[in-house]
Short mmCIF file of C-alpha atoms in Angstrom, two decimals:
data_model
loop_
_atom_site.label_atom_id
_atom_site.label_comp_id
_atom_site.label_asym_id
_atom_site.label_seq_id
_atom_site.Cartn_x
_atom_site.Cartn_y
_atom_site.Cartn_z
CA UNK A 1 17.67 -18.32 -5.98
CA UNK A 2 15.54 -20.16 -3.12
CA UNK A 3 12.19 -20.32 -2.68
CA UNK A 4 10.64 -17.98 -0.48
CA UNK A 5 6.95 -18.57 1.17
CA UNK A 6 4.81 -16.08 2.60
CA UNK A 7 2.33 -15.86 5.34
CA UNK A 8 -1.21 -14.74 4.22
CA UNK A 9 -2.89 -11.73 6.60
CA UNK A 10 -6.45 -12.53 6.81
CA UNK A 11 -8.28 -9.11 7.42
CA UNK A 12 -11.43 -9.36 7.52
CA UNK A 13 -11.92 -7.28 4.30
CA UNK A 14 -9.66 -9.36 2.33
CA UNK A 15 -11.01 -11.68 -0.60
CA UNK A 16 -11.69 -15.07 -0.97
CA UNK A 17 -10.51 -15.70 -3.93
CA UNK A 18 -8.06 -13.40 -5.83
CA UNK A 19 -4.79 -14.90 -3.76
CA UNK A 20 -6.25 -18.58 -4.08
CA UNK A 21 -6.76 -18.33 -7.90
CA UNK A 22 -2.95 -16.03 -8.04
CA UNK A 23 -1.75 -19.35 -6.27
CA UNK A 24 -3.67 -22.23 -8.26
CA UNK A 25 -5.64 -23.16 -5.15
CA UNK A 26 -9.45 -23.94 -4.58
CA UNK A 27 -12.07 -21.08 -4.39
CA UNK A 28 -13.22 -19.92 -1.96
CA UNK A 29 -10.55 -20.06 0.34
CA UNK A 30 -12.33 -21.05 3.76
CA UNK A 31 -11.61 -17.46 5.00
CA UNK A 32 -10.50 -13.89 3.38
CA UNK A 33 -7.40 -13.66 2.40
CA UNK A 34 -6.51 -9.73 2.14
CA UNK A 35 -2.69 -9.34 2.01
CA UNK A 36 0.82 -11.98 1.31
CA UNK A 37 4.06 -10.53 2.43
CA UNK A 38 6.56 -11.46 0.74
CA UNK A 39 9.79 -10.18 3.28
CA UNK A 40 11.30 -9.42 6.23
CA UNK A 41 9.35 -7.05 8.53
CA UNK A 42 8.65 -8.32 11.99
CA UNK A 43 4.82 -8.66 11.91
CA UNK A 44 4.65 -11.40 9.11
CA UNK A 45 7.97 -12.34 8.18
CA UNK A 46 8.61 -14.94 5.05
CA UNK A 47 10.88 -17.90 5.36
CA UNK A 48 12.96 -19.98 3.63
CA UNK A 49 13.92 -23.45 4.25
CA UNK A 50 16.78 -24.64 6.24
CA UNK A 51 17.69 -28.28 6.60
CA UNK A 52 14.23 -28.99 6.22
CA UNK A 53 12.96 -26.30 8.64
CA UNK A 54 11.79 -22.89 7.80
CA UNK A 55 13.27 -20.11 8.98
CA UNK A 56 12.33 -16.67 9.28
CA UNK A 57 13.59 -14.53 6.81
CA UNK A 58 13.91 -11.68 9.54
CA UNK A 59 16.40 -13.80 11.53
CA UNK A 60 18.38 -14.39 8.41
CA UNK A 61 18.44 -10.86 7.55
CA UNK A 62 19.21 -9.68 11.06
CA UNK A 63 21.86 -12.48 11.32
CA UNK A 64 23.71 -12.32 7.93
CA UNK A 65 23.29 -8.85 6.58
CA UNK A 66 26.17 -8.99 4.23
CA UNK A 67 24.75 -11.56 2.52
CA UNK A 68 21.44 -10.86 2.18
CA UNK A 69 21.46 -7.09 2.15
CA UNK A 70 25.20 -6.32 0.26
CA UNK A 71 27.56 -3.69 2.11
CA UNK A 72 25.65 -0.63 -0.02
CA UNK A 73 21.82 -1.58 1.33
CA UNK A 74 23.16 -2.46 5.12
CA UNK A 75 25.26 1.24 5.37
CA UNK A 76 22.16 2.54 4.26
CA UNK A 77 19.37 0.63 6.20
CA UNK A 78 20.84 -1.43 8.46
CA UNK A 79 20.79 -5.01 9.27
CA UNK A 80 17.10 -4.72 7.95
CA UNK A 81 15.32 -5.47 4.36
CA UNK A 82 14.08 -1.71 3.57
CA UNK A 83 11.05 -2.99 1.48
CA UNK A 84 8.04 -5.14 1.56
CA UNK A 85 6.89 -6.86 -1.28
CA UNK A 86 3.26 -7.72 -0.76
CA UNK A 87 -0.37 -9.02 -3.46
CA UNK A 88 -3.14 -7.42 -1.86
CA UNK A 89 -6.61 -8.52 -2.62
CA UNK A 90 -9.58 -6.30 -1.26
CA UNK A 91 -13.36 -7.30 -1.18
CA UNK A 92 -14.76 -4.30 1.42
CA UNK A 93 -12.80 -0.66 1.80
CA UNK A 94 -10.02 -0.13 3.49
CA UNK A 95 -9.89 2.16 6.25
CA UNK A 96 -9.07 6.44 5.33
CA UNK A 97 -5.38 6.64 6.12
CA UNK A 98 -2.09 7.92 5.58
CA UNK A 99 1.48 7.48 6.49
CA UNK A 100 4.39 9.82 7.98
CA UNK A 101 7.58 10.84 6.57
CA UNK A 102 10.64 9.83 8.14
CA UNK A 103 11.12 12.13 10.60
CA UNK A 104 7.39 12.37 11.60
CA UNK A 105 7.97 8.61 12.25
CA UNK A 106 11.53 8.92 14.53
CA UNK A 107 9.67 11.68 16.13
CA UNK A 108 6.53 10.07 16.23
CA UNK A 109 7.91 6.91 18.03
CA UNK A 110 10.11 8.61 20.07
CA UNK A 111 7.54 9.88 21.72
CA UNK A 112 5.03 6.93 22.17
CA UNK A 113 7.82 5.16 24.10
CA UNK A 114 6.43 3.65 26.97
CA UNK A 115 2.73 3.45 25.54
CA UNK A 116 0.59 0.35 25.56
CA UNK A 117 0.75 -1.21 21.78
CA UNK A 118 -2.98 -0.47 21.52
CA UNK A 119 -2.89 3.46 22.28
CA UNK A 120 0.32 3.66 19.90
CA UNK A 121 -0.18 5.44 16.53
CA UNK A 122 3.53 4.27 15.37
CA UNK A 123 4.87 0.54 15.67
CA UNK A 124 8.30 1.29 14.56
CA UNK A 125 10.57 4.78 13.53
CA UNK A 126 10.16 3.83 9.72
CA UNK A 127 8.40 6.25 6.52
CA UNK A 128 6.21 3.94 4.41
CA UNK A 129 5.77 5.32 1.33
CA UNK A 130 4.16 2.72 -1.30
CA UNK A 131 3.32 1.92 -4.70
CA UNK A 132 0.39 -0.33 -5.97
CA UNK A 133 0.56 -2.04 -9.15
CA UNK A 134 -2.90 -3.39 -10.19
CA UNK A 135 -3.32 -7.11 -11.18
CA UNK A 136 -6.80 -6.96 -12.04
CA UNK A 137 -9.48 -3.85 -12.18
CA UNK A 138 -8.86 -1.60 -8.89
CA UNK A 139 -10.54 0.87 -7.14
CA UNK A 140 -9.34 3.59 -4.86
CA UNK A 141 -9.58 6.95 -3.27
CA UNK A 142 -6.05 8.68 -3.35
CA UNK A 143 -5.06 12.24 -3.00
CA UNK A 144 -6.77 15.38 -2.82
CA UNK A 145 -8.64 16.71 -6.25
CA UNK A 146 -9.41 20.30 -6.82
CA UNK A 147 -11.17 21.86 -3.97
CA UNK A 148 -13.56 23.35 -6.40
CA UNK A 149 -15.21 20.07 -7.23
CA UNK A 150 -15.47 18.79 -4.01
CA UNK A 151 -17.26 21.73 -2.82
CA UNK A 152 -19.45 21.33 -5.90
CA UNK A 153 -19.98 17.64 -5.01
CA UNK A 154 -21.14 18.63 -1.31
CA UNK A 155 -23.63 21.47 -2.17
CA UNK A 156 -25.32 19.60 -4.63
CA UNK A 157 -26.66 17.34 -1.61
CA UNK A 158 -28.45 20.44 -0.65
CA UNK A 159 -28.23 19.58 3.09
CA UNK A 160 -27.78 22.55 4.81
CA UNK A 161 -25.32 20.98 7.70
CA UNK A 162 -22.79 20.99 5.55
CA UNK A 163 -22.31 25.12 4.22
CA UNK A 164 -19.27 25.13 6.74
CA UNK A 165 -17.15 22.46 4.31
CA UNK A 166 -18.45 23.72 1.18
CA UNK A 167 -17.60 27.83 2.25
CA UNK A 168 -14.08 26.19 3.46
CA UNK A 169 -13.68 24.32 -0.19
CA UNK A 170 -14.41 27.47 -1.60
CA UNK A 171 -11.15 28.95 0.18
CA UNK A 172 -8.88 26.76 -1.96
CA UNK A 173 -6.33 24.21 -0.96
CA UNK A 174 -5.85 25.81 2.64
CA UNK A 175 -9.82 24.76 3.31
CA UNK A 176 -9.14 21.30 2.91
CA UNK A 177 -7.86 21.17 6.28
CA UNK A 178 -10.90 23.03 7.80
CA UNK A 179 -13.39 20.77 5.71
CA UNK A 180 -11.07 17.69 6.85
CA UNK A 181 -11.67 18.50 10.67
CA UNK A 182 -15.08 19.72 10.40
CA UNK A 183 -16.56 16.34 8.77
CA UNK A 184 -13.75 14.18 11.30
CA UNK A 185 -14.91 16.29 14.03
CA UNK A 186 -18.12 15.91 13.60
CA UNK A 187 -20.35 14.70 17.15
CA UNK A 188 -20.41 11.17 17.58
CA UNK A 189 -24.48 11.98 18.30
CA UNK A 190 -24.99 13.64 15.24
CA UNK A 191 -23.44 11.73 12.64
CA UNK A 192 -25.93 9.26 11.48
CA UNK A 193 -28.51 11.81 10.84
CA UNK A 194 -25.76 13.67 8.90
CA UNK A 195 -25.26 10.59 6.57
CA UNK A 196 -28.91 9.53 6.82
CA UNK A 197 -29.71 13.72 5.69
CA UNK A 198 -27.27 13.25 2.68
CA UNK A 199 -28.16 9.72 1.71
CA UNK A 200 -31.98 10.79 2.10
CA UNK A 201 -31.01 13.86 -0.21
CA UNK A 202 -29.01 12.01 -3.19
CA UNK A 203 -30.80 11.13 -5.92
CA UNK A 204 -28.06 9.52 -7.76
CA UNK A 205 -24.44 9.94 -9.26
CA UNK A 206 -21.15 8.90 -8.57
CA UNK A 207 -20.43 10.80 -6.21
CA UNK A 208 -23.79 9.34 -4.13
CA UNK A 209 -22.87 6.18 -4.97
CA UNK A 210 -19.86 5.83 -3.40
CA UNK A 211 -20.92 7.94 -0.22
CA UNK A 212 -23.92 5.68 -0.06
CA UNK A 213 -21.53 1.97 -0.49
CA UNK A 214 -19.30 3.72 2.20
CA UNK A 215 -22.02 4.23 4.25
CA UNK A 216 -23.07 0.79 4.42
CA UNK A 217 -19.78 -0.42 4.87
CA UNK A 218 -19.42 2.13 7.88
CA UNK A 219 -22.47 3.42 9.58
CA UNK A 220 -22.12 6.64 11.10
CA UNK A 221 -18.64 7.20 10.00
CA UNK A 222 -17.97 10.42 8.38
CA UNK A 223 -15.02 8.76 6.45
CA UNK A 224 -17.76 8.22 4.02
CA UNK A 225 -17.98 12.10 3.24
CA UNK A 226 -14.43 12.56 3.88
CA UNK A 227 -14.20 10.46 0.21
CA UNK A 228 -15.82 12.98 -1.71
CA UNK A 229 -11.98 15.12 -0.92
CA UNK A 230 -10.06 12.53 -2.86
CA UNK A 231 -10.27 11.66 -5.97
CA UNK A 232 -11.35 8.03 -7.37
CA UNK A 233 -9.64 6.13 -9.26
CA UNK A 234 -10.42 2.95 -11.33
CA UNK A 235 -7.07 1.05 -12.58
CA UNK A 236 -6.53 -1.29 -15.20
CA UNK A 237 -4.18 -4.01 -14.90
CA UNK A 238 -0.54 -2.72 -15.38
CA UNK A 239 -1.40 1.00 -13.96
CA UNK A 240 -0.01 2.50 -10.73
CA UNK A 241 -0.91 4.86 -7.65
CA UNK A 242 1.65 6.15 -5.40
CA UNK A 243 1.95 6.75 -2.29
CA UNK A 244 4.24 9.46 -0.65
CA UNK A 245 4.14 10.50 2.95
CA UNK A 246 1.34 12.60 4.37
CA UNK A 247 -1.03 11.07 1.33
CA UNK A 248 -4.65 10.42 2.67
CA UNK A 249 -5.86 7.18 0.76
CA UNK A 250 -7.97 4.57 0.61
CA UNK A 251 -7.89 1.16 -1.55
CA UNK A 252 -11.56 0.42 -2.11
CA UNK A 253 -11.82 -2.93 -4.36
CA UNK A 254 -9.07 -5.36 -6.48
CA UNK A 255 -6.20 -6.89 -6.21
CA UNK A 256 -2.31 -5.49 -6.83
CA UNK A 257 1.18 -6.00 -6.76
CA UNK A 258 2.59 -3.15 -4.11
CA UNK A 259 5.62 -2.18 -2.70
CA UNK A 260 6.64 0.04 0.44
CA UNK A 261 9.19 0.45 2.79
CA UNK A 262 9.28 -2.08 5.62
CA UNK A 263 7.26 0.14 7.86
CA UNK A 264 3.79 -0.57 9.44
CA UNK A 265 2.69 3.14 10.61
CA UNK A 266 -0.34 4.07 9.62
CA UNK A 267 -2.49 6.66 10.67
CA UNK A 268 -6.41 6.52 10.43
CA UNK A 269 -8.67 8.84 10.05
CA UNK A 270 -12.70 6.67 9.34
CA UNK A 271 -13.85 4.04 7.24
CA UNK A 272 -12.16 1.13 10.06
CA UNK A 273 -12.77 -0.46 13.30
CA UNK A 274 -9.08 -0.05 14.21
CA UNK A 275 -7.69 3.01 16.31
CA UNK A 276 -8.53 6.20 14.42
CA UNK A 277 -6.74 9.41 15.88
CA UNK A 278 -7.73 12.68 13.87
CA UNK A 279 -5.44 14.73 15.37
CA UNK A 280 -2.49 13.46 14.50
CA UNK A 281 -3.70 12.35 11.02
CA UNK A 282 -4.12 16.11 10.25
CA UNK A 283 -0.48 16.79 11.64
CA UNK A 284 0.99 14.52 9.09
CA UNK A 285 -1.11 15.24 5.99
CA UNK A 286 -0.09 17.08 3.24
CA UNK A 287 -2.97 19.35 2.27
CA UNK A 288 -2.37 19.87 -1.77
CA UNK A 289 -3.90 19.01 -4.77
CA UNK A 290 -2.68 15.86 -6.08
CA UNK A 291 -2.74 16.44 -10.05
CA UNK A 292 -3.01 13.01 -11.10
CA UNK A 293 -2.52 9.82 -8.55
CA UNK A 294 -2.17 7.27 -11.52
CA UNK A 295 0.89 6.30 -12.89
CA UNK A 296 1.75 4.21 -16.16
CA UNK A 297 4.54 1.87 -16.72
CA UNK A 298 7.56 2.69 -18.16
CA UNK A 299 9.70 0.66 -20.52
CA UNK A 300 13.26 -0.35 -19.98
CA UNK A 301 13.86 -2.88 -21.92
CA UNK A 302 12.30 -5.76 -24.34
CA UNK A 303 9.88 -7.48 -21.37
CA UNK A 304 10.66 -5.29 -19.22
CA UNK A 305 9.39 -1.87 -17.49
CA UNK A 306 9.07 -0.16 -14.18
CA UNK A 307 7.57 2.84 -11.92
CA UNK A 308 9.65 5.33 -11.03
CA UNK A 309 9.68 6.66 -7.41
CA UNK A 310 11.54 9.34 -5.50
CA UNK A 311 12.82 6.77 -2.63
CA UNK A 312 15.50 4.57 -2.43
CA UNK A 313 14.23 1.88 0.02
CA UNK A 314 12.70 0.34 -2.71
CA UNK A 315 11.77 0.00 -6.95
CA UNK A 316 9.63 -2.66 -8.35
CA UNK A 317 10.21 -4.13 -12.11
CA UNK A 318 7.62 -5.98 -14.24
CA UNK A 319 9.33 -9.05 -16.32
CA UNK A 320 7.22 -10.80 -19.45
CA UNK A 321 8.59 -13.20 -20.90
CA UNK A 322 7.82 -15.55 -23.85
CA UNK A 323 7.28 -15.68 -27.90
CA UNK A 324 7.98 -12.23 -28.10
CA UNK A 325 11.29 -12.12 -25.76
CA UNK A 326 12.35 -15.06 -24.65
CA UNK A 327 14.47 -14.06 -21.48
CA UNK A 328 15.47 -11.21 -19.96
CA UNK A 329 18.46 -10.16 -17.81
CA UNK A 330 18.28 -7.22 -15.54
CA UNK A 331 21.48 -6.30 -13.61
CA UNK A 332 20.16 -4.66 -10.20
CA UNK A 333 22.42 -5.14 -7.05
CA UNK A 334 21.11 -5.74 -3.84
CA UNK A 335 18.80 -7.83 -2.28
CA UNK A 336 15.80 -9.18 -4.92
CA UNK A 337 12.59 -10.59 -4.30
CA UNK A 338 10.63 -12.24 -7.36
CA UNK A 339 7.03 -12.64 -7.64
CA UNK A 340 5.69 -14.96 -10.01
CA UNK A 341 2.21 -13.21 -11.21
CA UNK A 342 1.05 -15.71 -13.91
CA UNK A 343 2.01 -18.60 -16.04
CA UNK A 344 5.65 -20.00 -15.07
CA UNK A 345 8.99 -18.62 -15.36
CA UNK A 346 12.71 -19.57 -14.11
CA UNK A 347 14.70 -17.50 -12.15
CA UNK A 348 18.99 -17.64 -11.84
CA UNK A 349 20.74 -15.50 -10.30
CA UNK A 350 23.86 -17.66 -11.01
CA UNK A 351 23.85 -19.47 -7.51
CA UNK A 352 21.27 -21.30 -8.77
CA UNK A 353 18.21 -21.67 -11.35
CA UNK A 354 14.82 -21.80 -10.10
CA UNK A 355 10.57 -22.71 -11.66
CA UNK A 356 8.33 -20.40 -10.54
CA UNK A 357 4.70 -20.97 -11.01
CA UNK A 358 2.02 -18.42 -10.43
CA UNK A 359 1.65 -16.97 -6.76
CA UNK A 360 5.23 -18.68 -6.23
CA UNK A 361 7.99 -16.13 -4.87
CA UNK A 362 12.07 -16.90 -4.35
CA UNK A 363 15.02 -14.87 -3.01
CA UNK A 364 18.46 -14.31 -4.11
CA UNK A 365 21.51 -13.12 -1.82
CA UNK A 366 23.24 -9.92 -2.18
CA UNK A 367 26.27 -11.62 -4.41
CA UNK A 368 24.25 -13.07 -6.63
CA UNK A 369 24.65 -12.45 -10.25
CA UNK A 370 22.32 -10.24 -12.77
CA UNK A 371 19.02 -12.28 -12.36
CA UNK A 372 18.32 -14.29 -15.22
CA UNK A 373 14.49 -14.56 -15.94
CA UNK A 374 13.30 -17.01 -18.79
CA UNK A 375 9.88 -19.10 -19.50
CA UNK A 376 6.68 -18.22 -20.32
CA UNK A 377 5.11 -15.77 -17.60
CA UNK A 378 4.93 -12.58 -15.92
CA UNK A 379 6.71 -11.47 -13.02
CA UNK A 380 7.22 -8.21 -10.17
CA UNK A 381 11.08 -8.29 -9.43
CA UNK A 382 11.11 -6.13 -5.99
CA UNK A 383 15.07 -4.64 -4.96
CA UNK A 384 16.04 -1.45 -2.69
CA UNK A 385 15.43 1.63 -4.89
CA UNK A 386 20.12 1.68 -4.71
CA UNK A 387 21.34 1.67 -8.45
#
């Protein structure tokens, strides 16, 4: 195992703290800090040193697939790493949005050949599905709840502009995509007296509350009613959402361990200052009731557990170690990124054994051996989803 360092993204709704105290640093950082990547994908790639120079892990990749990827993950993917690894750490909302499938993304990008990069809705011809682990307390909108209580949460606003979306919510799932254009759609001239009509009308709630927050975050953008479709969830550390294609979604507060597929498509409908196109956000989204969006670990082993998905670009494992168990060895093939989420731990991989402390990441070739993991710590092994 190497060490492996990745670049920090610093959106503007990113925190100032969560990824400096995950790392051991000073807070506040002197900026936000929303997202590290930990991989290979072109718009942030990690690195690893070379002769003391760092080099881009997406060069490596590209250059040397057989031994970073293994013959299984490159007949598969390609001379590319098929997941991204990143700790996310939101302050403000992020925007409404959702991602294709994979052959709404070939098509998708097909198409926008030719297109300046800022009228594009797809960067590359990849699905990103993803899965967030939370590492503290997290808040998000994601999926669509029962029609019936949305429609119950608009009429009780009482504001008359909106009968349209509550008669369409009373249609069942097949209204969510009427009440989905209808509050998108809504007149650019018209909109802050639609919010001002419903804030002015709320006495209180949760429901209120978090139209009211988005609001404020977003004047005049109907994203904010667009919320009251989903249903919101608060995690506790070690619980899941995920992800799939044509899921609308929005991460609202925390910070979490998640894991996609090296994509970077994402289509927005509200709640952003970045290139929102509604149309094509309704052609990829799925409109059915998402049951239940949360999902709790599962065991595999002493220290060890995981969250199932239905893709194979990627699967994420958690690793404690410690009194209890005092290493762990978990045979997965492939490529394997490890994340370091608190105290310290040492990674082998039989190439070679390496001390992670927390906010630390390393990387492993595809010939390595099962990956050893010992210490006192916790950490988020990443691999292709190829077992």
């Amino acid at each position: 195992m190497e060490p492996l360092y990745g670049p920090i993204r610093d959106y503007a709704w990113g925190s100032r703290s969560a990824i400096a105290l995950l790392q051991g640093r000073p807070v506040p950082s002197e900026g936000p800090e929303a997202e590290l990547w930990l991989g290979a994908h072109p718009g942030a790639p990690a690195s690893v040193d070379r002769a003391g120079l760092r080099v881009s892990l997406c060069d490596l990749v590209r250059d040397e697939p057989g031994q970073w990827l293994g013959q299984r993950v490159s007949e598969r993917f390609g001379s590319r790493l098929p997941f991204l690894l990143k700790v996310l750490a939101a302050d403000a909302p992020l925007s409404l949005q959702a991602h294709p499938d994979a052959e709404q993304a070939r098509a998708g990008y097909a198409a926008e050949a030719g297109r300046p990069e800022g009228r594009r809705n797809y960067s590359d011809p990849h699905h990103k599905p993803e899965l967030l682990v939370a590492l503290t307390p997290f808040e998000a909108l994601c999926g669509f709840r029962a029609p019936a209580e949305s429609a119950e949460a608009f009429a009780a606003f009482g504001v008359p502009e909106l009968a349209p979306v509550v008669a369409a919510l009373h249609a069942g799932p097949e209204g969510l995509r009427t009440a989905m254009r209808t509050l998108l759609g809504w007149p650019v001239a018209e909109r802050d007296e639609l919010l001002g009509s419903v804030l002015a009308a709320s006495a209180g709630g949760p429901d209120a509350q978090l139209v009211r927050r988005l609001a404020t975050a977003y004047p005049g953008d109907p994203g904010a009613l667009v919320a009251l479709l989903l249903h919101h969830v608060r995690l506790v550390p070690g619980e899941a959402i995920w992800m799939p294609a044509g899921n609308l979604h929005a991460y609202l507060s925390g910070c979490g361990v998640e894991i996609m597929a090296a994509s970077d498509n994402v289509l927005r409908g509200g709640l952003t200052p970045k290139r929102v196109d509604v149309d094509e956000l309704l052609r990829v989204l799925r409109f059915e009731v998402l049951d239940d969006p949360v999902r709790a670990a599962q065991p595999v082993g002493p220290g060890v557990d995981w969250w199932p998905v239905p893709v194979d670009d990627f699967a994420l494992h958690r690793v404690r170690v410690g009194a209890a168990v005092l290493s762990v060895t978990l045979p997965l093939p492939g490529p394997r990124v490890v994340l370091c989420s608190s105290g310290s731990i040492t990674v082998d991989d039989g190439a070679g054994a390496l001390t992670l402390a927390s906010g630390q990441a390393a990387i492993g070739d595809a010939a390595g051996e099962p990956l050893r993991i010992s210490g006192a710590g916790e950490a988020y092994v990443a691999t292709s989803g190829l077992h």
